[in-house]
CSV table of C-alpha atoms (C1' of nucleotides) in Angstrom, one decimal:
chain,number,residue,atom,x,y,z
A,163,MET,CA,-20.5,-48.1,-26.5
A,164,PRO,CA,-24.0,-48.8,-25.3
A,165,GLU,CA,-25.7,-51.7,-26.9
A,166,LYS,CA,-28.6,-50.9,-29.1
A,167,ASP,CA,-32.2,-51.7,-28.2
A,168,ILE,CA,-32.6,-54.9,-26.2
A,169,ASP,CA,-35.7,-55.8,-28.0
A,170,ILE,CA,-37.4,-57.9,-25.4
A,171,ALA,CA,-40.4,-58.0,-27.6
A,172,ASN,CA,-38.7,-60.0,-30.3
A,173,ARG,CA,-36.8,-62.2,-27.9
A,174,LEU,CA,-39.9,-63.3,-26.0
A,175,LYS,CA,-42.0,-63.8,-29.1
A,176,THR,CA,-39.2,-65.7,-30.9
A,177,LEU,CA,-38.6,-67.8,-27.8
A,178,ARG,CA,-42.3,-68.6,-27.4
A,179,ASP,CA,-42.7,-69.4,-31.1
A,180,GLU,CA,-39.6,-71.7,-31.0
A,181,ARG,CA,-41.2,-73.6,-28.1
A,182,ASN,CA,-44.7,-73.5,-29.4
A,183,ILE,CA,-46.3,-72.0,-26.3
A,184,SER,CA,-49.3,-69.7,-26.5
A,185,GLN,CA,-49.4,-66.5,-24.5
A,186,ARG,CA,-52.1,-67.9,-22.3
A,187,GLN,CA,-50.3,-71.1,-21.6
A,188,LEU,CA,-47.1,-69.2,-20.7
A,189,ALA,CA,-49.2,-66.8,-18.6
A,190,LYS,CA,-50.8,-69.5,-16.6
A,191,LYS,CA,-47.5,-71.4,-16.0
A,192,SER,CA,-45.8,-68.2,-14.9
A,193,ASN,CA,-48.6,-66.7,-12.8
A,194,VAL,CA,-48.7,-63.6,-14.9
A,195,SER,CA,-51.6,-62.2,-16.9
A,196,ASN,CA,-51.7,-63.0,-20.6
A,197,ALA,CA,-52.2,-59.3,-21.3
A,198,ALA,CA,-48.8,-58.6,-19.8
A,199,ILE,CA,-47.2,-61.0,-22.2
A,200,SER,CA,-49.1,-59.4,-25.1
A,201,LEU,CA,-48.0,-55.9,-24.1
A,202,ILE,CA,-44.4,-57.0,-23.7
A,203,GLU,CA,-44.4,-58.6,-27.2
A,204,ASN,CA,-45.8,-55.5,-28.7
A,205,ASN,CA,-43.4,-53.1,-26.9
A,206,LYS,CA,-46.2,-51.4,-25.1
A,207,THR,CA,-44.7,-51.8,-21.7
A,208,ASN,CA,-41.4,-51.7,-19.9
A,209,PRO,CA,-41.6,-54.9,-17.9
A,210,SER,CA,-40.1,-55.3,-14.4
A,211,LEU,CA,-37.4,-57.8,-13.8
A,212,GLY,CA,-39.6,-59.7,-11.4
A,213,MET,CA,-42.1,-60.0,-14.2
A,214,LEU,CA,-39.6,-61.1,-16.8
A,215,LYS,CA,-38.1,-63.6,-14.3
A,216,LYS,CA,-41.4,-65.2,-13.7
A,217,ILE,CA,-42.0,-65.6,-17.4
A,218,LEU,CA,-38.5,-66.9,-18.2
A,219,ASP,CA,-38.7,-69.4,-15.3
A,220,ALA,CA,-41.8,-70.8,-16.9
A,221,VAL,CA,-40.2,-71.2,-20.3
A,222,PRO,CA,-37.7,-72.1,-18.9
A,223,ILE,CA,-34.6,-70.1,-19.7
A,224,SER,CA,-32.1,-68.1,-17.7
A,225,ILE,CA,-32.1,-64.3,-17.9
A,226,SER,CA,-28.5,-64.4,-19.0
A,227,ASP,CA,-29.3,-66.8,-21.8
A,228,PHE,CA,-32.3,-64.9,-22.7
A,229,PHE,CA,-30.3,-61.8,-23.4
A,230,ALA,CA,-27.6,-63.8,-25.0
A,231,MET,CA,-30.1,-65.2,-27.5
A,232,ASP,CA,-29.3,-64.3,-31.1
A,233,VAL,CA,-32.3,-62.6,-32.6
A,234,SER,CA,-30.4,-60.7,-35.2
A,235,GLU,CA,-32.4,-60.7,-38.4
A,236,GLU,CA,-29.3,-60.0,-40.5
A,237,ASN,CA,-29.7,-63.1,-42.6
A,238,LYS,CA,-33.3,-63.7,-42.2
A,239,ILE,CA,-34.7,-64.6,-45.6
A,240,VAL,CA,-38.4,-65.2,-45.3
A,241,PHE,CA,-40.7,-62.8,-43.5
A,242,ARG,CA,-44.2,-64.1,-42.8
A,243,LYS,CA,-47.2,-61.9,-43.3
A,244,ASN,CA,-47.4,-61.1,-39.6
A,245,GLU,CA,-43.7,-60.4,-39.4
A,246,LEU,CA,-43.7,-57.3,-41.5
A,247,ILE,CA,-42.6,-54.3,-39.5
A,248,GLU,CA,-45.1,-51.5,-39.1
A,249,ILE,CA,-43.2,-48.3,-39.6
A,250,GLY,CA,-46.2,-46.0,-39.8
A,251,SER,CA,-50.0,-46.0,-39.5
A,252,GLY,CA,-53.0,-43.7,-39.7
A,253,LEU,CA,-54.6,-42.9,-43.0
A,254,ILE,CA,-51.6,-44.5,-44.7
A,255,SER,CA,-50.1,-47.6,-43.1
A,256,TYR,CA,-46.7,-49.0,-44.0
A,257,LEU,CA,-45.5,-52.6,-43.5
A,258,GLN,CA,-41.9,-53.1,-44.2
A,259,VAL,CA,-40.0,-56.2,-45.2
A,260,GLY,CA,-37.0,-56.6,-42.9
A,261,GLN,CA,-35.4,-54.3,-40.4
A,262,ASN,CA,-32.3,-52.2,-40.1
A,263,LEU,CA,-31.9,-52.3,-43.8
A,264,LYS,CA,-28.5,-51.6,-45.4
A,265,ASN,CA,-28.0,-49.0,-48.1
A,266,ASN,CA,-27.6,-51.7,-50.7
A,267,GLN,CA,-30.9,-53.3,-49.9
A,268,PRO,CA,-34.3,-52.5,-51.3
A,269,GLN,CA,-36.8,-51.2,-48.8
A,270,MET,CA,-40.0,-53.1,-49.7
A,271,ILE,CA,-43.1,-51.7,-48.2
A,272,LEU,CA,-46.7,-52.9,-48.2
A,273,GLU,CA,-48.7,-49.7,-48.2
A,274,ARG,CA,-52.4,-49.2,-47.6
A,275,TYR,CA,-54.0,-45.9,-48.4
A,276,LYS,CA,-57.4,-45.3,-47.0
A,277,PRO,CA,-59.9,-43.3,-49.0
A,278,GLY,CA,-58.7,-39.6,-49.0
A,279,ALA,CA,-55.1,-40.6,-48.0
A,280,ASP,CA,-52.6,-38.2,-49.4
A,281,THR,CA,-48.8,-37.9,-49.0
A,282,GLY,CA,-49.3,-34.1,-49.3
A,283,LYS,CA,-49.2,-31.2,-51.7
A,284,SER,CA,-45.7,-30.4,-50.6
A,285,MET,CA,-44.3,-33.2,-52.8
A,286,LEU,CA,-41.9,-35.9,-51.5
A,287,THR,CA,-38.3,-36.0,-52.5
A,288,HIS,CA,-35.5,-38.3,-51.4
A,289,GLU,CA,-32.3,-39.9,-52.8
A,290,SER,CA,-33.7,-43.2,-54.1
A,291,GLU,CA,-34.9,-45.2,-57.0
A,292,GLU,CA,-38.5,-46.0,-56.3
A,293,SER,CA,-40.8,-48.6,-57.8
A,294,GLY,CA,-44.2,-50.0,-57.0
A,295,LEU,CA,-47.2,-52.1,-58.0
A,296,ILE,CA,-50.8,-51.5,-57.3
A,297,LEU,CA,-52.5,-54.6,-55.7
A,298,GLU,CA,-56.0,-53.2,-55.0
A,299,GLY,CA,-58.0,-50.1,-55.6
A,300,ARG,CA,-56.9,-47.0,-57.6
A,301,MET,CA,-54.2,-44.4,-57.0
A,302,GLU,CA,-53.4,-41.0,-58.3
A,303,LEU,CA,-49.7,-40.6,-58.7
A,304,THR,CA,-48.0,-37.4,-59.5
A,305,VAL,CA,-44.3,-37.4,-60.5
A,306,GLY,CA,-42.8,-34.1,-61.6
A,307,ASP,CA,-45.5,-32.3,-63.6
A,308,GLN,CA,-47.3,-35.4,-64.8
A,309,THR,CA,-50.2,-37.0,-63.0
A,310,TYR,CA,-51.2,-40.7,-63.6
A,311,PHE,CA,-54.2,-42.8,-62.5
A,312,LEU,CA,-53.2,-46.3,-61.7
A,313,GLY,CA,-55.4,-49.4,-61.1
A,314,ALA,CA,-54.7,-52.9,-59.8
A,315,GLY,CA,-51.8,-54.5,-61.7
A,316,ASP,CA,-50.3,-51.2,-62.8
A,317,ALA,CA,-46.8,-50.3,-61.7
A,318,TYR,CA,-44.4,-47.4,-61.5
A,319,LEU,CA,-40.7,-46.7,-61.4
A,320,PHE,CA,-39.0,-43.3,-61.0
A,321,ASN,CA,-36.1,-41.5,-59.3
A,322,SER,CA,-37.4,-40.2,-56.1
A,323,ASN,CA,-35.4,-37.0,-56.3
A,324,ILE,CA,-38.2,-35.9,-58.6
A,325,PRO,CA,-41.0,-34.4,-56.4
A,326,HIS,CA,-43.8,-36.9,-56.2
A,327,ARG,CA,-47.2,-37.5,-54.5
A,328,PHE,CA,-49.6,-40.3,-53.9
A,329,ARG,CA,-53.4,-39.7,-53.4
A,330,ASN,CA,-56.2,-42.2,-53.0
A,331,THR,CA,-59.1,-40.3,-54.6
A,332,GLY,CA,-61.3,-43.4,-54.8
A,333,GLY,CA,-63.8,-44.8,-52.3
A,334,ILE,CA,-62.0,-47.9,-51.3
A,335,ASP,CA,-58.6,-48.7,-49.8
A,336,CYS,CA,-55.7,-48.7,-52.2
A,337,VAL,CA,-53.0,-51.3,-51.5
A,338,ILE,CA,-49.5,-50.9,-53.0
A,339,VAL,CA,-46.3,-52.8,-52.7
A,340,SER,CA,-43.3,-50.5,-53.2
A,341,ALA,CA,-39.5,-50.6,-53.2
A,342,CYS,CA,-36.9,-48.0,-52.5
A,343,THR,CA,-33.1,-48.3,-52.9
A,344,PRO,CA,-31.5,-47.1,-50.8
A,345,PRO,CA,-34.1,-47.1,-48.0
A,346,SER,CA,-35.7,-43.7,-47.7
A,347,PHE,CA,-36.5,-43.6,-43.9
B,112,MET,CA,-35.6,-76.1,-12.2
B,113,PRO,CA,-36.1,-72.3,-11.8
B,114,GLU,CA,-33.1,-70.4,-10.7
B,115,LYS,CA,-33.2,-69.0,-7.2
B,116,ASP,CA,-33.4,-65.3,-6.5
B,117,ILE,CA,-31.7,-63.2,-9.1
B,118,ASP,CA,-30.4,-60.8,-6.5
B,119,ILE,CA,-30.1,-57.7,-8.6
B,120,ALA,CA,-29.4,-55.8,-5.4
B,121,ASN,CA,-26.1,-57.7,-4.8
B,122,ARG,CA,-25.2,-57.7,-8.4
B,123,LEU,CA,-25.5,-54.0,-8.8
B,124,LYS,CA,-23.9,-53.1,-5.5
B,125,THR,CA,-21.0,-55.5,-6.2
B,126,LEU,CA,-20.5,-54.1,-9.7
B,127,ARG,CA,-20.6,-50.6,-8.5
B,128,ASP,CA,-18.1,-51.4,-5.7
B,129,GLU,CA,-15.8,-53.1,-8.2
B,130,ARG,CA,-15.7,-50.1,-10.4
B,131,ASN,CA,-15.7,-47.6,-7.6
B,132,ILE,CA,-18.6,-45.5,-8.8
B,133,SER,CA,-21.0,-43.8,-6.3
B,134,GLN,CA,-24.7,-44.1,-6.6
B,135,ARG,CA,-25.0,-40.5,-7.7
B,136,GLN,CA,-22.2,-40.7,-10.3
B,137,LEU,CA,-23.9,-43.7,-11.8
B,138,ALA,CA,-27.3,-42.0,-11.6
B,139,LYS,CA,-26.1,-39.0,-13.4
B,140,LYS,CA,-24.4,-41.0,-16.1
B,141,SER,CA,-27.4,-43.1,-16.7
B,142,ASN,CA,-30.1,-40.5,-16.4
B,143,VAL,CA,-31.8,-42.1,-13.5
B,144,SER,CA,-32.4,-40.9,-10.0
B,145,ASN,CA,-30.0,-41.8,-7.3
B,146,ALA,CA,-32.9,-42.9,-5.2
B,147,ALA,CA,-33.7,-45.5,-7.8
B,148,ILE,CA,-30.3,-47.0,-7.5
B,149,SER,CA,-30.5,-47.0,-3.7
B,150,LEU,CA,-33.9,-48.7,-3.7
B,151,ILE,CA,-32.6,-51.3,-6.1
B,152,GLU,CA,-29.6,-52.1,-4.0
B,153,ASN,CA,-31.8,-52.5,-1.0
B,154,ASN,CA,-34.3,-54.7,-2.7
B,155,LYS,CA,-37.0,-52.2,-2.1
B,156,THR,CA,-38.2,-52.1,-5.7
B,157,ASN,CA,-38.6,-54.3,-8.7
B,158,PRO,CA,-36.9,-52.3,-11.4
B,159,SER,CA,-38.1,-52.2,-15.0
B,160,LEU,CA,-35.8,-53.5,-17.7
B,161,GLY,CA,-35.5,-50.1,-19.2
B,162,MET,CA,-34.3,-48.8,-15.9
B,163,LEU,CA,-31.8,-51.6,-15.5
B,164,LYS,CA,-30.6,-51.2,-19.1
B,165,LYS,CA,-29.9,-47.5,-18.7
B,166,ILE,CA,-27.9,-48.2,-15.5
B,167,LEU,CA,-25.9,-51.0,-17.0
B,168,ASP,CA,-25.2,-49.0,-20.2
B,169,ALA,CA,-23.6,-46.4,-18.0
B,170,VAL,CA,-21.4,-48.9,-16.1
B,171,PRO,CA,-21.0,-50.2,-18.8
B,172,ILE,CA,-21.9,-53.9,-18.9
B,173,SER,CA,-24.3,-56.0,-21.0
B,174,ILE,CA,-27.5,-57.3,-19.4
B,175,SER,CA,-26.4,-60.8,-20.3
B,176,ASP,CA,-23.0,-60.4,-18.6
B,177,PHE,CA,-24.6,-58.7,-15.7
B,178,PHE,CA,-26.7,-61.8,-15.0
B,179,ALA,CA,-23.9,-64.1,-15.7
B,180,MET,CA,-21.8,-62.4,-13.0
B,181,ASP,CA,-20.8,-64.7,-10.2
B,182,VAL,CA,-21.9,-63.2,-7.0
B,183,SER,CA,-22.2,-66.4,-5.0
B,184,GLU,CA,-21.1,-65.8,-1.5
B,185,GLU,CA,-20.4,-69.5,-1.0
B,186,ASN,CA,-16.7,-68.9,-0.1
B,187,LYS,CA,-16.9,-65.4,1.0
B,188,ILE,CA,-14.8,-65.0,4.1
B,189,VAL,CA,-14.8,-61.5,5.2
B,190,PHE,CA,-18.1,-59.5,5.6
B,191,ARG,CA,-17.7,-55.8,6.1
B,192,LYS,CA,-19.7,-53.9,8.6
B,193,ASN,CA,-22.1,-52.7,6.0
B,194,GLU,CA,-22.4,-56.1,4.4
B,195,LEU,CA,-24.2,-57.8,7.2
B,196,ILE,CA,-27.6,-59.0,6.2
B,197,GLU,CA,-30.6,-57.4,7.9
B,198,ILE,CA,-33.0,-60.2,8.7
B,199,GLY,CA,-35.3,-58.3,10.9
B,200,SER,CA,-35.9,-54.9,12.3
B,201,GLY,CA,-38.2,-53.0,14.7
B,202,LEU,CA,-37.7,-52.9,18.4
B,203,ILE,CA,-35.2,-55.6,17.9
B,204,SER,CA,-32.9,-55.5,14.8
B,205,TYR,CA,-30.9,-58.5,13.5
B,206,LEU,CA,-27.8,-58.2,11.3
B,207,GLN,CA,-26.5,-61.6,10.1
B,208,VAL,CA,-23.1,-62.7,9.1
B,209,GLY,CA,-23.4,-64.4,5.7
B,210,GLN,CA,-26.3,-65.7,3.7
B,211,ASN,CA,-27.9,-69.0,2.8
B,212,LEU,CA,-26.2,-70.6,5.7
B,213,LYS,CA,-25.7,-74.4,5.7
B,214,ASN,CA,-26.6,-76.5,8.7
B,215,ASN,CA,-23.1,-77.0,9.7
B,216,GLN,CA,-22.4,-73.2,9.9
B,217,PRO,CA,-23.0,-71.0,12.8
B,218,GLN,CA,-25.5,-68.2,12.4
B,219,MET,CA,-23.8,-65.2,13.8
B,220,ILE,CA,-26.1,-62.2,14.4
B,221,LEU,CA,-25.5,-58.7,15.7
B,222,GLU,CA,-28.6,-57.9,17.6
B,223,ARG,CA,-29.8,-54.6,18.9
B,224,TYR,CA,-32.5,-54.4,21.5
B,225,LYS,CA,-34.1,-51.0,22.1
B,226,PRO,CA,-35.4,-50.2,25.6
B,227,GLY,CA,-38.4,-52.4,26.3
B,228,ALA,CA,-37.6,-54.9,23.5
B,229,ASP,CA,-38.8,-58.4,24.5
B,230,THR,CA,-38.8,-61.7,22.6
B,231,GLY,CA,-42.0,-62.5,24.3
B,232,LYS,CA,-43.5,-64.2,27.3
B,233,SER,CA,-44.2,-67.3,25.2
B,234,MET,CA,-40.6,-68.4,25.3
B,235,LEU,CA,-38.5,-69.2,22.3
B,236,THR,CA,-37.5,-72.8,21.5
B,237,HIS,CA,-35.6,-74.2,18.5
B,238,GLU,CA,-33.2,-77.0,17.6
B,239,SER,CA,-29.9,-75.2,18.1
B,240,GLU,CA,-27.0,-74.5,20.4
B,241,GLU,CA,-27.0,-70.9,21.1
B,242,SER,CA,-24.3,-68.6,22.4
B,243,GLY,CA,-23.8,-64.8,22.7
B,244,LEU,CA,-21.9,-62.0,24.1
B,245,ILE,CA,-23.2,-58.6,25.4
B,246,LEU,CA,-21.4,-55.7,23.8
B,247,GLU,CA,-23.4,-52.7,25.2
B,248,GLY,CA,-26.2,-52.1,27.7
B,249,ARG,CA,-27.8,-54.7,29.9
B,250,MET,CA,-30.0,-57.7,29.2
B,251,GLU,CA,-32.4,-59.8,31.2
B,252,LEU,CA,-32.1,-63.4,30.0
B,253,THR,CA,-34.4,-66.2,31.0
B,254,VAL,CA,-33.5,-69.8,30.2
B,255,GLY,CA,-35.8,-72.5,31.6
B,256,ASP,CA,-36.8,-71.3,35.1
B,257,GLN,CA,-33.7,-69.2,35.7
B,258,THR,CA,-33.4,-65.5,35.0
B,259,TYR,CA,-30.1,-63.8,34.6
B,260,PHE,CA,-29.0,-60.1,34.3
B,261,LEU,CA,-26.1,-59.6,31.9
B,262,GLY,CA,-24.0,-56.5,31.3
B,263,ALA,CA,-21.4,-55.6,28.7
B,264,GLY,CA,-18.7,-58.4,28.5
B,265,ASP,CA,-21.0,-61.1,29.8
B,266,ALA,CA,-21.8,-64.1,27.7
B,267,TYR,CA,-24.2,-67.1,27.5
B,268,LEU,CA,-24.4,-70.5,26.0
B,269,PHE,CA,-27.3,-72.9,26.1
B,270,ASN,CA,-29.4,-75.4,24.2
B,271,SER,CA,-32.1,-73.5,22.5
B,272,ASN,CA,-34.6,-76.3,23.0
B,273,ILE,CA,-34.9,-75.0,26.5
B,274,PRO,CA,-37.5,-72.2,26.4
B,275,HIS,CA,-35.8,-68.9,26.6
B,276,ARG,CA,-36.5,-65.1,26.5
B,277,PHE,CA,-34.5,-61.9,26.1
B,278,ARG,CA,-35.7,-58.6,27.6
B,279,ASN,CA,-34.1,-55.2,27.6
B,280,THR,CA,-35.4,-53.8,30.8
B,281,GLY,CA,-32.8,-51.0,30.8
B,282,GLY,CA,-33.1,-47.4,29.5
B,283,ILE,CA,-30.5,-47.7,26.7
B,284,ASP,CA,-30.0,-50.0,23.7
B,285,CYS,CA,-28.6,-53.4,24.4
B,286,VAL,CA,-26.3,-54.8,21.7
B,287,ILE,CA,-25.5,-58.5,21.6
B,288,VAL,CA,-23.6,-60.7,19.2
B,289,SER,CA,-25.0,-64.2,19.1
B,290,ALA,CA,-24.4,-67.5,17.3
B,291,CYS,CA,-26.7,-70.4,16.6
B,292,THR,CA,-25.8,-73.8,15.2
B,293,PRO,CA,-27.6,-74.8,13.1
B,294,PRO,CA,-29.2,-71.6,12.0
B,295,SER,CA,-32.5,-71.0,13.6
B,296,PHE,CA,-34.4,-69.1,10.9
C,87,DT,C1',-73.1,-74.3,-40.5
C,88,DT,C1',-72.9,-73.5,-35.7
C,89,DA,C1',-70.9,-73.8,-31.4
C,90,DA,C1',-67.1,-74.2,-28.5
C,91,DA,C1',-62.4,-73.5,-27.4
C,92,DC,C1',-58.8,-71.4,-28.6
C,93,DT,C1',-55.8,-67.3,-30.5
C,94,DG,C1',-53.9,-62.3,-29.5
C,95,DT,C1',-55.3,-57.4,-28.4
C,96,DT,C1',-57.3,-53.6,-25.9
C,97,DA,C1',-59.4,-50.2,-22.0
C,98,DA,C1',-60.1,-49.0,-17.5
C,99,DA,C1',-58.9,-50.0,-12.7
C,100,DT,C1',-55.4,-50.9,-9.7
C,101,DA,C1',-50.9,-51.7,-8.0
C,102,DT,C1',-46.3,-50.3,-7.9
C,103,DA,C1',-42.0,-48.3,-9.8
C,104,DT,C1',-39.6,-43.9,-10.2
C,105,DT,C1',-38.7,-39.2,-9.2
C,106,DA,C1',-37.8,-35.0,-6.6
C,107,DA,C1',-36.7,-33.2,-2.5
C,108,DA,C1',-35.2,-33.3,2.1
C,109,DC,C1',-32.5,-35.9,5.6
C,110,DA,C1',-28.5,-37.5,8.4
C,111,DA,C1',-23.9,-39.4,8.4
C,112,DA,C1',-19.2,-39.6,6.8
C,113,DA,C1',-15.3,-37.8,4.2
C,114,DA,C1',-12.7,-33.9,2.3
C,115,DA,C1',-11.3,-29.2,2.4
C,116,DT,C1',-10.1,-24.9,4.5
D,26,DA,C1',-12.6,-27.3,14.5
D,27,DT,C1',-15.8,-26.1,11.1
D,28,DT,C1',-17.4,-25.6,6.9
D,29,DT,C1',-18.4,-27.9,2.4
D,30,DT,C1',-19.0,-32.0,-0.4
D,31,DT,C1',-20.2,-36.4,-0.9
D,32,DT,C1',-22.1,-40.4,0.8
D,33,DG,C1',-26.6,-43.4,1.0
D,34,DT,C1',-31.5,-43.3,2.6
D,35,DT,C1',-36.2,-42.0,3.0
D,36,DT,C1',-41.1,-40.0,2.1
D,37,DA,C1',-44.7,-38.1,-0.7
D,38,DA,C1',-46.0,-37.0,-5.4
D,39,DT,C1',-46.1,-38.7,-9.8
D,40,DA,C1',-45.7,-41.7,-13.6
D,41,DT,C1',-46.3,-46.2,-15.3
D,42,DA,C1',-46.5,-51.3,-15.2
D,43,DT,C1',-49.8,-55.0,-14.4
D,44,DT,C1',-54.3,-57.0,-13.9
D,45,DT,C1',-59.1,-57.8,-14.8
D,46,DA,C1',-62.5,-58.2,-18.0
D,47,DA,C1',-64.3,-57.7,-22.4
D,48,DC,C1',-63.5,-57.9,-27.4
D,49,DA,C1',-62.8,-59.8,-32.2
D,50,DG,C1',-60.7,-63.3,-35.1
D,51,DT,C1',-59.2,-68.3,-36.0
D,52,DT,C1',-59.2,-73.0,-35.5
D,53,DT,C1',-61.4,-77.4,-34.0
D,54,DA,C1',-65.2,-80.3,-33.3
D,55,DA,C1',-69.7,-81.9,-34.2
DNA sequence: TTAAACTGTTAAATATATTAAACAAAAAAT
DNA sequence: ATTTTTTGTTTAATATATTTAACAGTTTAA
């Protein structure tokens, strides 16, 4: 059974945070460009072993220990602002609370709809209970054959099997925090 | 203290030998080219982690375990024909018995001199006792101000502080097995 | 407030890993 | 003995990692 993703990105970031070293400090100490470290931590490259070795030697930590590190977020409780997981971007961006959610966990998402953003005329449907709260801007929400206009502070709750649709018809970003149980994707 | 060389080459080769898998079998199973595996095992590339991961998943073994593998050759006793270490090539090729030799160990080398090969007019000198035996071909050996012509079966022994020189003046390869104590390079 | 020294990220240039295909040698099959 | 597989290796073409340099945002100092 092949292991799942090795997640060097998290490992390195976590390690660096634990030891309070900046990308540039580590870069200098390991004779590697700071860009390389940034790219690794953002999963934008597939580093060579030589590269990883140089970095880990500078930390220092052995390769074996590095991969034996426990970075499971199973029991992680607090997720900092910059630790939210980006699961989609574009006209609508999604920042999720937690990773690899179980079916009994709510999928909380911080959603940002740019002006004109629209989940589409071909309404959404999925097997969840869905709730949300508008933080900024205004949102046009259609659930079934009813359409609502929501402003900051307003909230919603419905069964997502009912076809629904979000549209930002205003001129400024609309920011929503939503929750689905079980997670919808 | 940074670890010394990680030696992926040895690790992979050893692993593959232990499990009796050919390069091509492993390549196919891991969706990687057989060339890649060959290059890795010969230290001719600096593989990416993604690559290594694919290979190790096919073995299978975890990355952590892979790097925790003991491949120290400290007490290795028998070195197979294909396990000799190439420490130089070209007109003269050197295949050494063992790795990271200690000062109290003899450095045995299987040397092949192509026709015309010459260690150079500017004689060699180093702090060792040196001995050798001609296996094939003929060799012109100069030690100090004496020059000797050796054929298969002949041998030599001298203190390498005395300037010396090897020249294959014949038309065929000359193969020698030599030994230096302590190792000369 | 402004400036200076940091933070992490990104784009284009460069270096290098990886593949595909062909090779030669050894083992297996007929 | 001679095909036929299978072995590992190599080279040129291609894909991609890494660096250099510039950017924008945040913190520290004055």
